[in-house]
Amino acid sequence: MLEKWQAEFKRYKSLYFIYLLIFLLCLGSMAFFVYKDNQATSRKLTMEVVNMRQGPGVTYDIERQLTKDTPYQIMREENDWYYVKLKDNSTGWLPKWLVNPQAFAETSSFIATVLADSAPIYEDNTVDSKQIAEAQKHQKFQILHQIDGWVQIQTDQGTAWISQDTIEITPGTMSEGAVITSRMQDLQDDLLADGQYSVVPTAEGVNIRQAPEPGAEIIGKTAEEDVLTYLGQEDAYYHVQLADGQEGYIANWLADSNATAMADLANQMEETSTLSNQVIVLDPGHGGDDPGAMNDTINEKSVTLKTAHAVKDKLEAAGATVYLTREDDSTVELGERVEISKRTGADAFISLHFDAYDSISASGTSTYYYDDGSVPLAQAVQAQLLEQLPLSSNGIRFGDFQVTRENPAPSLLLELGYMSNPSDVKTFTQDDYYQDVAEAVYDGLVVYFQK
Ligand SMILES: [Zn+2]
């Protein structure tokens, strides 16, 4: 037996040798990858200063400040924060968006909050450039870019730079009101420079007519890079003055004007200021022990919560004060939901639900009110649901629910689609749907509060 084996071995000796070689190659590359991996987890900070915190969030205390080139190892990741270990074995949390340049590039919205008592704002990303303003402690700016310890920020005077040493960076977007104000400011600066509103044709060779109507006599055509003086608007036409002093009309769908841009911003401003003093309570239906309506894939309690968060974000961006009756999957009694509305002095209360019915053909949204005082709110919100949602609207209806019946605030209960209708479910489980609901509720509230 042994002899036979030896003979076999001789015959296949060269083959065994090749197997051995392949095995060693595998071992070698494994060792290489293990080595590579260790290399990858030992990193160095590229920012000038980063706060290491006691937990994964900016609300946690600062453990200590780390400076550039501090080596650290990532132990694990949680909610966009890295749990890290330093050379001296101390541990803490670093925001992923500050230590990972790619993560920063992927998230576009960050806010800079000034930590220092005052902080110089520069024209460029160097202290040698012109200082254009002095930011005060707690002042906030939208961040546009980040480079070598400097961040580019949006200010009322346009874009500028501030040193990262003087600020704290957190994810988020400035309120719409603040952004609109800064855009209006930019437009106003342009107007001051030019002295008047202008009309810029979007193409070459656009007709300029004698009167504001399609068949009117053509008195000229626009040339490349033409900038006309804005005199006013008539129907769908801009009344303009040409370089030679002649007056005429140009179709507003073939030209842009800073006059319209300004009017649009003013409208937006009015909309956001409409909500800025309002307290809105959003009530994500069910939760905790009570799943609400269920089907094979989802519970009502989870979709109502998702919707509530989308609506909250939208309303808060417009300056409204928003309370949720539950922030997570917890059990909240109906009476407590009404109490929250009373305690916060809600100007409007909106309960969010998804319907269920025996027949799978039941479909669409319904807006329920209890008392007559809530009818205008119901009408305003329902009109927007009808216009903006992909699901049909079943209109406004009287409904006897505890959260609206016992509520002193104008209150609604919205059923935003049927859990029992597969086609409805397919529609309202798309992410876009929650945004659409948020837009519709926002627009409905603006209309309601403007009256
Ligand atoms: Zn429900």
Short mmCIF file of C-alpha atoms and ligand atoms in Angstrom, two decimals:
data_model
loop_
_atom_site.label_atom_id
_atom_site.label_comp_id
_atom_site.label_asym_id
_atom_site.label_seq_id
_atom_site.Cartn_x
_atom_site.Cartn_y
_atom_site.Cartn_z
CA MET A 1 0.00 0.00 0.00
CA LEU A 2 2.76 2.37 0.98
CA GLU A 3 4.83 1.59 -2.08
CA LYS A 4 1.86 2.18 -4.25
CA TRP A 5 1.30 5.51 -2.55
CA GLN A 6 4.94 6.46 -3.07
CA ALA A 7 4.63 5.64 -6.74
CA GLU A 8 1.52 7.75 -6.96
CA PHE A 9 3.32 10.51 -5.15
CA LYS A 10 6.20 10.43 -7.61
CA ARG A 11 3.81 10.51 -10.51
CA TYR A 12 1.96 13.48 -9.15
CA LYS A 13 4.91 15.13 -7.43
CA SER A 14 4.92 18.09 -9.77
CA LEU A 15 1.14 18.45 -9.38
CA TYR A 16 1.41 18.46 -5.54
CA PHE A 17 4.05 21.09 -5.82
CA ILE A 18 1.71 23.30 -7.85
CA TYR A 19 -1.08 22.78 -5.23
CA LEU A 20 1.34 23.80 -2.50
CA LEU A 21 2.31 26.90 -4.45
CA ILE A 22 -1.35 27.90 -4.91
CA PHE A 23 -1.99 27.31 -1.19
CA LEU A 24 0.94 29.53 -0.20
CA LEU A 25 -0.21 32.25 -2.60
CA CYS A 26 -3.68 32.20 -1.01
CA LEU A 27 -2.19 32.42 2.46
CA GLY A 28 -0.02 35.34 1.39
CA SER A 29 -2.86 37.35 -0.09
CA MET A 30 -5.02 36.71 2.99
CA ALA A 31 -2.25 38.06 5.19
CA PHE A 32 -1.99 41.04 2.86
CA PHE A 33 -5.70 41.83 3.13
CA VAL A 34 -5.65 41.50 6.92
CA TYR A 35 -2.74 43.92 6.94
CA LYS A 36 -4.56 46.28 4.56
CA ASP A 37 -7.64 46.17 6.74
CA ASN A 38 -5.71 47.16 9.83
CA GLN A 39 -4.15 50.00 7.89
CA ALA A 40 -7.62 51.20 6.87
CA THR A 41 -9.00 51.39 10.40
CA SER A 42 -6.12 53.51 11.67
CA ARG A 43 -6.86 57.00 10.44
CA LYS A 44 -5.79 60.57 11.04
CA LEU A 45 -7.97 63.62 11.47
CA THR A 46 -7.85 66.01 8.55
CA MET A 47 -9.86 68.80 10.21
CA GLU A 48 -8.11 71.41 12.35
CA VAL A 49 -10.29 70.74 15.39
CA VAL A 50 -12.98 68.13 16.00
CA ASN A 51 -14.96 67.71 19.22
CA MET A 52 -14.89 64.17 20.58
CA ARG A 53 -18.13 63.61 22.48
CA GLN A 54 -19.38 61.22 25.15
CA GLY A 55 -22.17 59.90 22.94
CA PRO A 56 -23.31 59.72 19.30
CA GLY A 57 -24.95 63.16 19.03
CA VAL A 58 -24.18 66.86 19.43
CA THR A 59 -26.27 66.95 22.59
CA TYR A 60 -23.66 64.84 24.40
CA ASP A 61 -20.91 66.59 26.35
CA ILE A 62 -17.58 67.25 24.72
CA GLU A 63 -15.04 64.75 26.06
CA ARG A 64 -12.12 66.67 24.58
CA GLN A 65 -11.05 68.51 21.46
CA LEU A 66 -8.89 66.64 18.98
CA THR A 67 -6.56 68.46 16.65
CA LYS A 68 -5.36 67.72 13.14
CA ASP A 69 -3.30 64.55 12.58
CA THR A 70 -4.58 62.84 15.74
CA PRO A 71 -4.55 59.10 14.92
CA TYR A 72 -7.72 57.21 15.77
CA GLN A 73 -9.29 53.83 15.14
CA ILE A 74 -12.96 53.35 14.27
CA MET A 75 -14.46 50.70 16.56
CA ARG A 76 -18.05 50.93 15.30
CA GLU A 77 -20.60 53.23 13.69
CA GLU A 78 -23.96 54.47 14.98
CA ASN A 79 -26.34 57.10 13.55
CA ASP A 80 -23.63 58.75 11.46
CA TRP A 81 -21.21 58.84 14.39
CA TYR A 82 -18.02 56.83 14.81
CA TYR A 83 -17.11 55.30 18.16
CA VAL A 84 -13.33 55.72 18.15
CA LYS A 85 -10.29 54.71 20.15
CA LEU A 86 -7.22 56.93 20.41
CA LYS A 87 -3.57 55.94 20.92
CA ASP A 88 -3.84 56.46 24.70
CA ASN A 89 -6.79 54.01 24.67
CA SER A 90 -9.31 56.73 25.49
CA THR A 91 -12.59 56.44 23.59
CA GLY A 92 -15.37 58.73 22.42
CA TRP A 93 -17.61 59.67 19.50
CA LEU A 94 -16.70 61.62 16.37
CA PRO A 95 -19.23 62.88 13.81
CA LYS A 96 -18.83 60.85 10.62
CA TRP A 97 -19.46 63.89 8.42
CA LEU A 98 -16.42 65.66 9.82
CA VAL A 99 -13.87 62.85 9.76
CA ASN A 100 -14.95 61.22 6.52
CA PRO A 101 -14.68 63.70 3.62
CA GLN A 102 -16.82 61.46 1.43
CA ALA A 103 -19.65 61.43 3.99
CA PHE A 104 -19.50 65.22 4.04
CA ALA A 105 -19.74 65.39 0.26
CA GLU A 106 -22.75 63.04 0.26
CA THR A 107 -24.73 65.09 2.79
CA SER A 108 -25.28 68.53 1.37
CA SER A 109 -26.95 70.25 4.29
CA PHE A 110 -24.91 71.41 7.26
CA ILE A 111 -25.23 74.34 9.60
CA ALA A 112 -22.34 76.22 11.21
CA THR A 113 -23.04 77.57 14.71
CA VAL A 114 -20.56 80.09 16.09
CA LEU A 115 -19.07 78.87 19.39
CA ALA A 116 -16.60 81.68 19.98
CA ASP A 117 -17.78 85.00 21.46
CA SER A 118 -17.19 86.51 18.08
CA ALA A 119 -15.70 85.18 14.88
CA PRO A 120 -14.31 86.97 11.85
CA ILE A 121 -15.89 86.21 8.47
CA TYR A 122 -13.53 86.44 5.53
CA GLU A 123 -13.88 86.93 1.81
CA ASP A 124 -11.66 83.93 1.11
CA ASN A 125 -10.46 80.84 2.95
CA THR A 126 -7.40 82.53 4.46
CA VAL A 127 -6.86 85.02 7.29
CA ASP A 128 -4.92 87.13 4.79
CA SER A 129 -8.09 87.85 2.83
CA LYS A 130 -10.43 90.75 3.56
CA GLN A 131 -12.53 90.46 6.71
CA ILE A 132 -16.08 91.32 5.70
CA ALA A 133 -18.02 90.85 8.94
CA GLU A 134 -17.89 89.67 12.54
CA ALA A 135 -20.20 86.79 13.50
CA GLN A 136 -21.64 86.67 17.02
CA LYS A 137 -21.83 83.71 19.36
CA HIS A 138 -24.74 81.30 18.54
CA GLN A 139 -25.19 82.82 15.08
CA LYS A 140 -25.98 80.15 12.48
CA PHE A 141 -25.08 79.86 8.80
CA GLN A 142 -25.84 77.40 6.05
CA ILE A 143 -22.62 75.68 5.00
CA LEU A 144 -21.85 75.47 1.30
CA HIS A 145 -18.38 73.90 1.18
CA GLN A 146 -15.63 72.76 3.49
CA ILE A 147 -11.91 72.87 2.79
CA ASP A 148 -8.74 72.63 4.94
CA GLY A 149 -10.23 73.82 8.22
CA TRP A 150 -12.39 76.48 6.56
CA VAL A 151 -16.07 76.38 5.73
CA GLN A 152 -17.82 78.45 3.11
CA ILE A 153 -21.05 79.90 4.44
CA GLN A 154 -24.09 81.68 3.12
CA THR A 155 -24.41 85.13 4.69
CA ASP A 156 -26.73 88.06 4.03
CA GLN A 157 -23.91 89.63 2.05
CA GLY A 158 -23.46 86.55 -0.11
CA THR A 159 -20.98 83.72 0.36
CA ALA A 160 -18.03 84.03 2.73
CA TRP A 161 -15.58 81.94 4.75
CA ILE A 162 -15.21 81.24 8.43
CA SER A 163 -12.54 79.27 10.27
CA GLN A 164 -13.65 75.89 11.53
CA ASP A 165 -11.96 76.62 14.89
CA THR A 166 -14.71 79.10 15.75
CA ILE A 167 -17.77 77.04 14.88
CA GLU A 168 -19.58 73.76 15.45
CA ILE A 169 -20.86 71.85 12.41
CA THR A 170 -24.13 69.94 12.57
CA PRO A 171 -26.29 68.39 9.84
CA GLY A 172 -29.38 70.39 8.97
CA THR A 173 -30.89 73.08 6.86
CA MET A 174 -31.54 76.68 7.81
CA SER A 175 -35.20 77.57 8.08
CA GLU A 176 -36.81 78.53 4.77
CA GLY A 177 -37.44 82.02 6.09
CA ALA A 178 -33.73 82.58 6.69
CA VAL A 179 -32.79 81.24 3.27
CA ILE A 180 -35.43 83.39 1.52
CA THR A 181 -34.26 86.50 3.39
CA SER A 182 -30.72 85.94 2.26
CA ARG A 183 -31.80 85.40 -1.38
CA MET A 184 -33.90 88.58 -1.29
CA GLN A 185 -30.90 90.41 0.12
CA ASP A 186 -28.74 89.16 -2.78
CA LEU A 187 -31.34 90.32 -5.31
CA GLN A 188 -31.62 93.69 -3.62
CA ASP A 189 -27.84 94.10 -3.79
CA ASP A 190 -28.00 93.44 -7.55
CA LEU A 191 -30.82 95.96 -7.89
CA LEU A 192 -28.83 98.60 -6.03
CA ALA A 193 -25.92 97.99 -8.37
CA ASP A 194 -28.08 98.18 -11.54
CA GLY A 195 -30.55 100.77 -10.35
CA GLN A 196 -33.55 98.93 -11.80
CA TYR A 197 -35.22 95.60 -12.51
CA SER A 198 -34.20 93.85 -15.67
CA VAL A 199 -35.58 91.30 -18.15
CA VAL A 200 -33.21 88.74 -19.65
CA PRO A 201 -34.46 86.81 -22.72
CA THR A 202 -33.82 83.08 -22.41
CA ALA A 203 -32.97 82.80 -26.12
CA GLU A 204 -31.65 84.80 -29.04
CA GLY A 205 -34.10 86.14 -31.61
CA VAL A 206 -37.15 86.36 -29.33
CA ASN A 207 -39.82 88.69 -30.76
CA ILE A 208 -40.37 92.08 -29.21
CA ARG A 209 -43.88 93.23 -29.99
CA GLN A 210 -45.71 96.54 -30.02
CA ALA A 211 -48.52 95.27 -27.78
CA PRO A 212 -48.89 92.50 -25.16
CA GLU A 213 -50.60 89.97 -27.44
CA PRO A 214 -49.44 87.13 -29.74
CA GLY A 215 -50.47 88.72 -33.05
CA ALA A 216 -49.12 92.22 -32.35
CA GLU A 217 -46.60 93.82 -34.71
CA ILE A 218 -42.99 92.72 -34.22
CA ILE A 219 -40.77 95.72 -33.64
CA GLY A 220 -37.53 93.88 -33.00
CA LYS A 221 -35.81 90.69 -31.97
CA THR A 222 -33.54 90.05 -29.00
CA ALA A 223 -29.83 89.65 -29.54
CA GLU A 224 -27.37 87.46 -27.62
CA GLU A 225 -26.79 88.59 -24.01
CA ASP A 226 -29.49 91.26 -24.27
CA VAL A 227 -30.55 92.78 -20.96
CA LEU A 228 -33.75 94.82 -21.21
CA THR A 229 -35.08 97.30 -18.69
CA TYR A 230 -38.19 96.13 -16.86
CA LEU A 231 -41.06 98.61 -16.99
CA GLY A 232 -43.90 96.40 -15.79
CA GLN A 233 -46.03 93.37 -16.59
CA GLU A 234 -49.18 93.03 -18.66
CA ASP A 235 -50.86 89.65 -18.80
CA ALA A 236 -48.20 87.15 -19.90
CA TYR A 237 -45.87 89.87 -21.23
CA TYR A 238 -43.09 91.96 -19.79
CA HIS A 239 -43.23 95.62 -20.73
CA VAL A 240 -39.62 96.46 -21.55
CA GLN A 241 -37.39 99.25 -22.73
CA LEU A 242 -34.74 98.46 -25.32
CA ALA A 243 -31.22 99.87 -25.36
CA ASP A 244 -32.25 102.47 -27.97
CA GLY A 245 -35.04 103.77 -25.72
CA GLN A 246 -37.84 102.07 -27.68
CA GLU A 247 -40.53 100.33 -25.64
CA GLY A 248 -42.09 96.93 -26.41
CA TYR A 249 -43.41 93.65 -25.02
CA ILE A 250 -41.77 90.25 -24.63
CA ALA A 251 -43.52 87.00 -23.67
CA ASN A 252 -42.77 86.14 -20.03
CA TRP A 253 -42.23 82.45 -20.84
CA LEU A 254 -39.30 83.46 -23.06
CA ALA A 255 -37.54 85.66 -20.51
CA ASP A 256 -36.51 85.84 -16.84
CA SER A 257 -36.86 88.89 -14.69
CA ASN A 258 -35.50 89.66 -11.25
CA ALA A 259 -38.76 91.56 -10.68
CA THR A 260 -40.71 88.25 -10.80
CA ALA A 261 -38.03 86.48 -8.79
CA MET A 262 -38.39 89.15 -6.12
CA ALA A 263 -42.20 88.88 -6.14
CA ASP A 264 -41.95 85.08 -5.86
CA LEU A 265 -39.60 85.40 -2.89
CA ALA A 266 -41.91 87.92 -1.26
CA ASN A 267 -44.80 85.46 -1.67
CA GLN A 268 -42.74 82.62 -0.21
CA MET A 269 -41.75 84.89 2.65
CA GLU A 270 -45.40 85.66 3.37
CA GLU A 271 -46.19 81.94 3.33
CA THR A 272 -43.44 81.05 5.77
CA SER A 273 -44.20 83.97 8.06
CA THR A 274 -47.82 82.80 8.09
CA LEU A 275 -46.79 79.65 9.91
CA SER A 276 -44.01 81.13 12.00
CA ASN A 277 -46.24 81.94 14.98
CA GLN A 278 -48.43 78.85 14.83
CA VAL A 279 -48.33 75.84 17.11
CA ILE A 280 -49.25 72.65 15.28
CA VAL A 281 -49.77 69.31 17.01
CA LEU A 282 -49.39 66.26 14.78
CA ASP A 283 -50.82 63.02 16.06
CA PRO A 284 -49.37 59.86 14.48
CA GLY A 285 -52.25 57.40 15.00
CA HIS A 286 -51.82 54.26 17.17
CA GLY A 287 -48.34 53.13 18.34
CA GLY A 288 -46.78 50.79 20.87
CA ASP A 289 -49.28 48.08 21.92
CA ASP A 290 -51.75 49.33 19.32
CA PRO A 291 -50.57 48.58 15.77
CA GLY A 292 -53.70 50.03 14.14
CA ALA A 293 -54.72 48.51 10.82
CA MET A 294 -52.41 45.76 9.60
CA ASN A 295 -51.73 43.88 6.42
CA ASP A 296 -49.11 41.28 5.48
CA THR A 297 -46.27 43.76 5.23
CA ILE A 298 -46.93 46.87 7.33
CA ASN A 299 -48.64 48.26 10.42
CA GLU A 300 -50.62 51.48 10.38
CA LYS A 301 -48.67 52.73 13.42
CA SER A 302 -45.38 52.76 11.50
CA VAL A 303 -46.68 54.58 8.42
CA THR A 304 -48.46 57.22 10.51
CA LEU A 305 -45.19 57.90 12.36
CA LYS A 306 -43.23 58.18 9.11
CA THR A 307 -45.84 60.61 7.75
CA ALA A 308 -45.81 62.68 10.94
CA HIS A 309 -42.03 63.13 10.79
CA ALA A 310 -42.18 64.24 7.13
CA VAL A 311 -44.95 66.77 7.89
CA LYS A 312 -43.10 67.99 11.01
CA ASP A 313 -39.88 68.64 9.06
CA LYS A 314 -41.77 70.61 6.42
CA LEU A 315 -43.72 72.74 8.92
CA GLU A 316 -40.69 73.40 11.12
CA ALA A 317 -38.66 74.54 8.11
CA ALA A 318 -41.43 77.13 7.59
CA GLY A 319 -40.98 78.33 11.16
CA ALA A 320 -43.97 76.61 12.80
CA THR A 321 -43.67 75.16 16.29
CA VAL A 322 -44.57 71.49 15.93
CA TYR A 323 -45.28 68.87 18.60
CA LEU A 324 -45.80 65.18 17.97
CA THR A 325 -48.07 63.23 20.33
CA ARG A 326 -45.52 60.43 20.03
CA GLU A 327 -41.96 60.57 18.67
CA ASP A 328 -41.47 56.82 18.44
CA ASP A 329 -43.26 53.49 18.71
CA SER A 330 -44.72 54.15 22.15
CA THR A 331 -48.23 53.66 23.52
CA VAL A 332 -50.07 56.96 24.04
CA GLU A 333 -53.69 57.00 25.26
CA LEU A 334 -56.21 59.01 23.25
CA GLY A 335 -56.92 61.25 26.27
CA GLU A 336 -53.22 62.07 26.58
CA ARG A 337 -53.11 63.05 22.90
CA VAL A 338 -55.88 65.58 23.55
CA GLU A 339 -54.03 66.79 26.69
CA ILE A 340 -50.91 67.48 24.59
CA SER A 341 -53.05 69.62 22.28
CA LYS A 342 -54.38 71.58 25.31
CA ARG A 343 -51.00 71.89 27.08
CA THR A 344 -49.22 73.24 24.00
CA GLY A 345 -52.04 75.65 23.11
CA ALA A 346 -52.27 74.17 19.62
CA ASP A 347 -53.55 76.40 16.82
CA ALA A 348 -54.30 73.27 14.82
CA PHE A 349 -54.35 69.56 15.62
CA ILE A 350 -53.99 66.95 12.88
CA SER A 351 -54.35 63.24 13.57
CA LEU A 352 -52.81 60.99 10.91
CA HIS A 353 -54.27 57.59 10.06
CA PHE A 354 -54.56 55.01 7.30
CA ASP A 355 -57.92 53.37 6.66
CA ALA A 356 -59.06 49.75 6.46
CA TYR A 357 -62.28 48.28 5.09
CA ASP A 358 -63.78 44.86 4.34
CA SER A 359 -63.80 45.49 0.62
CA ILE A 360 -60.38 45.85 -1.00
CA SER A 361 -61.80 48.29 -3.54
CA ALA A 362 -62.24 51.09 -0.94
CA SER A 363 -59.60 53.68 -1.85
CA GLY A 364 -58.38 57.25 -1.34
CA THR A 365 -58.11 59.83 1.44
CA SER A 366 -60.76 61.19 3.83
CA THR A 367 -60.68 64.33 5.95
CA TYR A 368 -62.76 64.09 9.16
CA TYR A 369 -63.83 67.01 11.38
CA TYR A 370 -66.08 67.01 14.45
CA ASP A 371 -67.23 70.57 15.21
CA ASP A 372 -68.23 73.29 12.75
CA GLY A 373 -65.25 75.38 13.89
CA SER A 374 -62.95 72.85 12.25
CA VAL A 375 -64.67 72.91 8.85
CA PRO A 376 -62.54 75.74 7.32
CA LEU A 377 -59.38 73.85 8.32
CA ALA A 378 -60.83 70.62 6.88
CA GLN A 379 -61.71 72.35 3.60
CA ALA A 380 -58.30 74.00 3.26
CA VAL A 381 -56.34 70.80 3.89
CA GLN A 382 -58.64 68.55 1.85
CA ALA A 383 -58.37 70.85 -1.19
CA GLN A 384 -54.58 70.39 -1.12
CA LEU A 385 -54.77 66.63 -0.56
CA LEU A 386 -57.05 66.45 -3.61
CA GLU A 387 -54.67 68.50 -5.70
CA GLN A 388 -51.33 67.11 -4.59
CA LEU A 389 -51.74 63.42 -3.75
CA PRO A 390 -51.71 60.55 -6.23
CA LEU A 391 -54.68 58.98 -4.36
CA SER A 392 -58.22 60.23 -4.92
CA SER A 393 -59.98 62.27 -2.22
CA ASN A 394 -63.27 61.25 -0.61
CA GLY A 395 -63.79 64.83 0.54
CA ILE A 396 -64.48 66.17 4.03
CA ARG A 397 -66.74 64.20 6.38
CA PHE A 398 -68.14 64.47 9.87
CA GLY A 399 -66.48 61.92 12.17
CA ASP A 400 -66.86 61.27 15.87
CA PHE A 401 -63.35 60.55 17.15
CA GLN A 402 -62.15 61.29 20.70
CA VAL A 403 -59.00 63.15 19.54
CA THR A 404 -61.04 65.63 17.50
CA ARG A 405 -64.26 65.64 19.61
CA GLU A 406 -62.61 66.60 22.90
CA ASN A 407 -60.03 68.90 21.34
CA PRO A 408 -60.35 72.68 21.89
CA ALA A 409 -58.14 73.37 18.85
CA PRO A 410 -59.42 73.25 15.27
CA SER A 411 -58.76 69.59 14.60
CA LEU A 412 -58.79 67.04 11.82
CA LEU A 413 -58.37 63.34 11.46
CA LEU A 414 -56.86 62.42 8.10
CA GLU A 415 -57.16 58.93 6.64
CA LEU A 416 -54.41 58.93 4.03
CA GLY A 417 -55.17 55.76 2.07
CA TYR A 418 -56.47 52.24 2.61
CA MET A 419 -54.27 49.59 4.24
CA SER A 420 -56.81 47.09 2.85
CA ASN A 421 -56.29 48.16 -0.77
CA PRO A 422 -53.06 46.76 -2.31
CA SER A 423 -52.96 49.52 -4.90
CA ASP A 424 -53.31 52.24 -2.22
CA VAL A 425 -50.60 50.53 -0.15
CA LYS A 426 -48.25 50.46 -3.13
CA THR A 427 -48.81 54.20 -3.59
CA PHE A 428 -48.49 55.34 0.03
CA THR A 429 -45.43 53.25 0.82
CA GLN A 430 -43.38 55.22 -1.74
CA ASP A 431 -41.14 57.78 -0.02
CA ASP A 432 -42.48 60.52 -2.30
CA TYR A 433 -45.93 60.05 -0.80
CA TYR A 434 -44.92 61.29 2.65
CA GLN A 435 -43.32 64.37 1.08
CA ASP A 436 -46.49 64.97 -0.93
CA VAL A 437 -48.60 64.74 2.24
CA ALA A 438 -46.19 67.16 3.95
CA GLU A 439 -46.50 69.66 1.07
CA ALA A 440 -50.29 69.33 0.99
CA VAL A 441 -50.72 69.79 4.76
CA TYR A 442 -48.28 72.71 4.68
CA ASP A 443 -50.11 74.45 1.81
CA GLY A 444 -53.48 73.73 3.42
CA LEU A 445 -52.35 75.29 6.72
CA VAL A 446 -50.94 78.35 4.92
CA VAL A 447 -54.28 78.89 3.16
CA TYR A 448 -56.16 78.33 6.44
CA PHE A 449 -54.05 80.69 8.56
CA GLN A 450 -53.94 83.39 5.89
CA LYS A 451 -57.75 83.72 6.10
ZN ZN B 1 -56.05 54.49 12.52
#
